[in-house]
Amino acid sequence: MGSRKRESALARKIANQDVAKALHNDCPSSPRKMRLVADIIRGVEVDKALAILKFSKKDASNKLEKVLLSAMANWQSKNEGADIEEAGLIVKEIHVDSARQLKRLRPAPQGRGYRIRKRSNHITLILGTKDNK
């Protein structure tokens, strides 16, 4: 490994020390519906985001709440002995990308078939501190 590559890898490792990441792949919901909820909690403090997700009527909020709790647990395991409330964690990044689609045919009049696309998505959530935006 070259010295520049090693230095950049070390810089990335130091930058990722105070962030926590959680992924949820192939979530059975359309990305469009999930992005509606994800946009609400982007950049919000963790405890406030949990309250927003808990009292939201959308079905996507339940799945995002589990991903957020997983990211909090990942941060807790990375920083043992530290308190989440004192750390001032925020939802630094949240990405909702489209995943595979299950394509089905629905019978239609006159021998045709309408295509049904059952969409799914990938959720990536990254927590960071307020001062390290």
PDB file of C-alpha atoms in Angstrom:
ATOM      1  CA  MET A   1       0.000   0.000   0.000  1.00  0.00           C
ATOM      2  CA  GLY A   2       1.390   3.416  -0.983  1.00  0.00           C
ATOM      3  CA  SER A   3       1.977   6.146   1.548  1.00  0.00           C
ATOM      4  CA  ARG A   4      -0.704   8.460   0.114  1.00  0.00           C
ATOM      5  CA  LYS A   5      -3.266   5.685   0.188  1.00  0.00           C
ATOM      6  CA  ARG A   6      -2.314   4.811   3.766  1.00  0.00           C
ATOM      7  CA  GLU A   7      -2.576   8.453   4.864  1.00  0.00           C
ATOM      8  CA  SER A   8      -5.989   8.882   3.276  1.00  0.00           C
ATOM      9  CA  ALA A   9      -7.199   5.619   4.830  1.00  0.00           C
ATOM     10  CA  LEU A  10      -5.983   6.801   8.241  1.00  0.00           C
ATOM     11  CA  ALA A  11      -7.727  10.162   7.778  1.00  0.00           C
ATOM     12  CA  ARG A  12     -10.959   8.362   6.842  1.00  0.00           C
ATOM     13  CA  LYS A  13     -10.650   6.105   9.881  1.00  0.00           C
ATOM     14  CA  ILE A  14     -10.219   9.083  12.218  1.00  0.00           C
ATOM     15  CA  ALA A  15     -13.166  10.893  10.607  1.00  0.00           C
ATOM     16  CA  ASN A  16     -15.406   7.834  11.021  1.00  0.00           C
ATOM     17  CA  GLN A  17     -14.539   7.367  14.689  1.00  0.00           C
ATOM     18  CA  ASP A  18     -17.258   9.668  16.003  1.00  0.00           C
ATOM     19  CA  VAL A  19     -19.994   8.638  13.554  1.00  0.00           C
ATOM     20  CA  ALA A  20     -22.235   5.584  13.635  1.00  0.00           C
ATOM     21  CA  LYS A  21     -23.874   3.925  10.665  1.00  0.00           C
ATOM     22  CA  ALA A  22     -26.871   1.635  10.255  1.00  0.00           C
ATOM     23  CA  LEU A  23     -28.172  -0.024   7.092  1.00  0.00           C
ATOM     24  CA  HIS A  24     -31.430  -1.699   6.194  1.00  0.00           C
ATOM     25  CA  ASN A  25     -31.443  -3.428   2.820  1.00  0.00           C
ATOM     26  CA  ASP A  26     -34.468  -4.589   0.828  1.00  0.00           C
ATOM     27  CA  CYS A  27     -37.055  -2.820   2.952  1.00  0.00           C
ATOM     28  CA  PRO A  28     -40.450  -3.744   1.437  1.00  0.00           C
ATOM     29  CA  SER A  29     -41.750  -0.234   0.874  1.00  0.00           C
ATOM     30  CA  SER A  30     -41.460   2.154  -2.040  1.00  0.00           C
ATOM     31  CA  PRO A  31     -38.552   4.598  -1.889  1.00  0.00           C
ATOM     32  CA  ARG A  32     -40.868   7.521  -2.575  1.00  0.00           C
ATOM     33  CA  LYS A  33     -42.933   6.821   0.546  1.00  0.00           C
ATOM     34  CA  MET A  34     -39.817   6.251   2.654  1.00  0.00           C
ATOM     35  CA  ARG A  35     -38.181   9.508   1.503  1.00  0.00           C
ATOM     36  CA  LEU A  36     -41.176  11.490   2.782  1.00  0.00           C
ATOM     37  CA  VAL A  37     -40.387  10.389   6.330  1.00  0.00           C
ATOM     38  CA  ALA A  38     -36.597  10.491   5.890  1.00  0.00           C
ATOM     39  CA  ASP A  39     -36.711  14.154   4.862  1.00  0.00           C
ATOM     40  CA  ILE A  40     -38.465  15.025   8.122  1.00  0.00           C
ATOM     41  CA  ILE A  41     -35.727  13.644  10.397  1.00  0.00           C
ATOM     42  CA  ARG A  42     -32.646  14.670   8.363  1.00  0.00           C
ATOM     43  CA  GLY A  43     -30.461  16.996  10.469  1.00  0.00           C
ATOM     44  CA  VAL A  44     -32.603  16.605  13.600  1.00  0.00           C
ATOM     45  CA  GLU A  45     -31.365  15.606  17.065  1.00  0.00           C
ATOM     46  CA  VAL A  46     -31.692  11.906  17.821  1.00  0.00           C
ATOM     47  CA  ASP A  47     -34.192  12.140  20.688  1.00  0.00           C
ATOM     48  CA  LYS A  48     -36.371  14.568  18.741  1.00  0.00           C
ATOM     49  CA  ALA A  49     -36.204  12.310  15.660  1.00  0.00           C
ATOM     50  CA  LEU A  50     -37.321   9.327  17.749  1.00  0.00           C
ATOM     51  CA  ALA A  51     -40.316  11.311  19.018  1.00  0.00           C
ATOM     52  CA  ILE A  52     -41.221  12.376  15.474  1.00  0.00           C
ATOM     53  CA  LEU A  53     -41.042   8.792  14.212  1.00  0.00           C
ATOM     54  CA  LYS A  54     -42.945   7.363  17.165  1.00  0.00           C
ATOM     55  CA  PHE A  55     -45.953   9.637  16.654  1.00  0.00           C
ATOM     56  CA  SER A  56     -45.997   9.618  12.866  1.00  0.00           C
ATOM     57  CA  LYS A  57     -48.905   7.855  11.173  1.00  0.00           C
ATOM     58  CA  LYS A  58     -46.851   6.641   8.218  1.00  0.00           C
ATOM     59  CA  ASP A  59     -45.907   2.964   8.005  1.00  0.00           C
ATOM     60  CA  ALA A  60     -42.390   3.921   6.921  1.00  0.00           C
ATOM     61  CA  SER A  61     -41.789   5.632  10.266  1.00  0.00           C
ATOM     62  CA  ASN A  62     -41.799   2.276  12.101  1.00  0.00           C
ATOM     63  CA  LYS A  63     -39.044   0.926   9.864  1.00  0.00           C
ATOM     64  CA  LEU A  64     -36.988   4.120  10.116  1.00  0.00           C
ATOM     65  CA  GLU A  65     -37.359   4.093  13.897  1.00  0.00           C
ATOM     66  CA  LYS A  66     -35.776   0.635  14.047  1.00  0.00           C
ATOM     67  CA  VAL A  67     -32.890   1.768  11.827  1.00  0.00           C
ATOM     68  CA  LEU A  68     -32.353   4.838  14.037  1.00  0.00           C
ATOM     69  CA  LEU A  69     -32.319   2.689  17.184  1.00  0.00           C
ATOM     70  CA  SER A  70     -29.801   0.375  15.524  1.00  0.00           C
ATOM     71  CA  ALA A  71     -27.549   3.330  14.660  1.00  0.00           C
ATOM     72  CA  MET A  72     -27.791   4.548  18.260  1.00  0.00           C
ATOM     73  CA  ALA A  73     -26.786   1.099  19.514  1.00  0.00           C
ATOM     74  CA  ASN A  74     -23.865   1.061  17.063  1.00  0.00           C
ATOM     75  CA  TRP A  75     -22.718   4.460  18.370  1.00  0.00           C
ATOM     76  CA  GLN A  76     -23.059   3.217  21.952  1.00  0.00           C
ATOM     77  CA  SER A  77     -20.907   0.154  21.234  1.00  0.00           C
ATOM     78  CA  LYS A  78     -18.275   2.335  19.538  1.00  0.00           C
ATOM     79  CA  ASN A  79     -18.176   4.852  22.406  1.00  0.00           C
ATOM     80  CA  GLU A  80     -18.537   2.794  25.560  1.00  0.00           C
ATOM     81  CA  GLY A  81     -19.139   4.791  28.709  1.00  0.00           C
ATOM     82  CA  ALA A  82     -20.396   7.844  26.792  1.00  0.00           C
ATOM     83  CA  ASP A  83     -23.944   9.132  27.157  1.00  0.00           C
ATOM     84  CA  ILE A  84     -26.058   9.675  24.047  1.00  0.00           C
ATOM     85  CA  GLU A  85     -27.863  12.737  25.451  1.00  0.00           C
ATOM     86  CA  GLU A  86     -24.600  14.464  26.376  1.00  0.00           C
ATOM     87  CA  ALA A  87     -22.980  13.676  23.015  1.00  0.00           C
ATOM     88  CA  GLY A  88     -25.534  15.746  21.109  1.00  0.00           C
ATOM     89  CA  LEU A  89     -26.070  13.269  18.292  1.00  0.00           C
ATOM     90  CA  ILE A  90     -27.933  14.304  15.164  1.00  0.00           C
ATOM     91  CA  VAL A  91     -29.041  12.456  12.058  1.00  0.00           C
ATOM     92  CA  LYS A  92     -26.100  13.551   9.926  1.00  0.00           C
ATOM     93  CA  GLU A  93     -27.035  11.743   6.706  1.00  0.00           C
ATOM     94  CA  ILE A  94     -29.915   9.592   5.620  1.00  0.00           C
ATOM     95  CA  HIS A  95     -30.189   8.046   2.161  1.00  0.00           C
ATOM     96  CA  VAL A  96     -33.095   6.108   0.727  1.00  0.00           C
ATOM     97  CA  ASP A  97     -32.113   4.350  -2.479  1.00  0.00           C
ATOM     98  CA  SER A  98     -34.243   2.113  -4.635  1.00  0.00           C
ATOM     99  CA  ALA A  99     -33.625  -1.615  -4.419  1.00  0.00           C
ATOM    100  CA  ARG A 100     -34.871  -4.498  -6.527  1.00  0.00           C
ATOM    101  CA  GLN A 101     -38.385  -4.562  -7.895  1.00  0.00           C
ATOM    102  CA  LEU A 102     -40.634  -7.582  -8.031  1.00  0.00           C
ATOM    103  CA  LYS A 103     -42.436  -7.423 -11.354  1.00  0.00           C
ATOM    104  CA  ARG A 104     -45.846  -9.043 -11.618  1.00  0.00           C
ATOM    105  CA  LEU A 105     -48.576  -9.104 -14.246  1.00  0.00           C
ATOM    106  CA  ARG A 106     -52.183  -8.342 -13.437  1.00  0.00           C
ATOM    107  CA  PRO A 107     -54.783  -9.636 -15.874  1.00  0.00           C
ATOM    108  CA  ALA A 108     -56.428  -6.843 -17.836  1.00  0.00           C
ATOM    109  CA  PRO A 109     -59.272  -6.699 -20.379  1.00  0.00           C
ATOM    110  CA  GLN A 110     -58.912  -8.089 -23.897  1.00  0.00           C
ATOM    111  CA  GLY A 111     -56.057 -10.448 -23.120  1.00  0.00           C
ATOM    112  CA  ARG A 112     -53.650  -7.780 -21.961  1.00  0.00           C
ATOM    113  CA  GLY A 113     -51.692  -7.627 -18.730  1.00  0.00           C
ATOM    114  CA  TYR A 114     -50.926  -4.621 -16.565  1.00  0.00           C
ATOM    115  CA  ARG A 115     -47.511  -4.575 -14.966  1.00  0.00           C
ATOM    116  CA  ILE A 116     -47.308  -4.311 -11.185  1.00  0.00           C
ATOM    117  CA  ARG A 117     -44.001  -3.173  -9.702  1.00  0.00           C
ATOM    118  CA  LYS A 118     -43.545  -4.064  -6.056  1.00  0.00           C
ATOM    119  CA  ARG A 119     -40.763  -1.700  -5.058  1.00  0.00           C
ATOM    120  CA  SER A 120     -38.299  -1.945  -2.181  1.00  0.00           C
ATOM    121  CA  ASN A 121     -35.526   0.299  -0.897  1.00  0.00           C
ATOM    122  CA  HIS A 122     -32.196   0.494   0.918  1.00  0.00           C
ATOM    123  CA  ILE A 123     -31.882   2.812   3.934  1.00  0.00           C
ATOM    124  CA  THR A 124     -28.517   4.209   5.061  1.00  0.00           C
ATOM    125  CA  LEU A 125     -28.511   6.284   8.247  1.00  0.00           C
ATOM    126  CA  ILE A 126     -25.409   8.006   9.663  1.00  0.00           C
ATOM    127  CA  LEU A 127     -25.317   9.651  13.086  1.00  0.00           C
ATOM    128  CA  GLY A 128     -22.815  12.356  13.974  1.00  0.00           C
ATOM    129  CA  THR A 129     -22.277  15.074  16.549  1.00  0.00           C
ATOM    130  CA  LYS A 130     -23.536  18.644  16.186  1.00  0.00           C
ATOM    131  CA  ASP A 131     -20.099  20.226  16.045  1.00  0.00           C
ATOM    132  CA  ASN A 132     -18.950  17.713  13.407  1.00  0.00           C
ATOM    133  CA  LYS A 133     -21.530  18.436  10.692  1.00  0.00           C
TER     134      LYS A 133
END
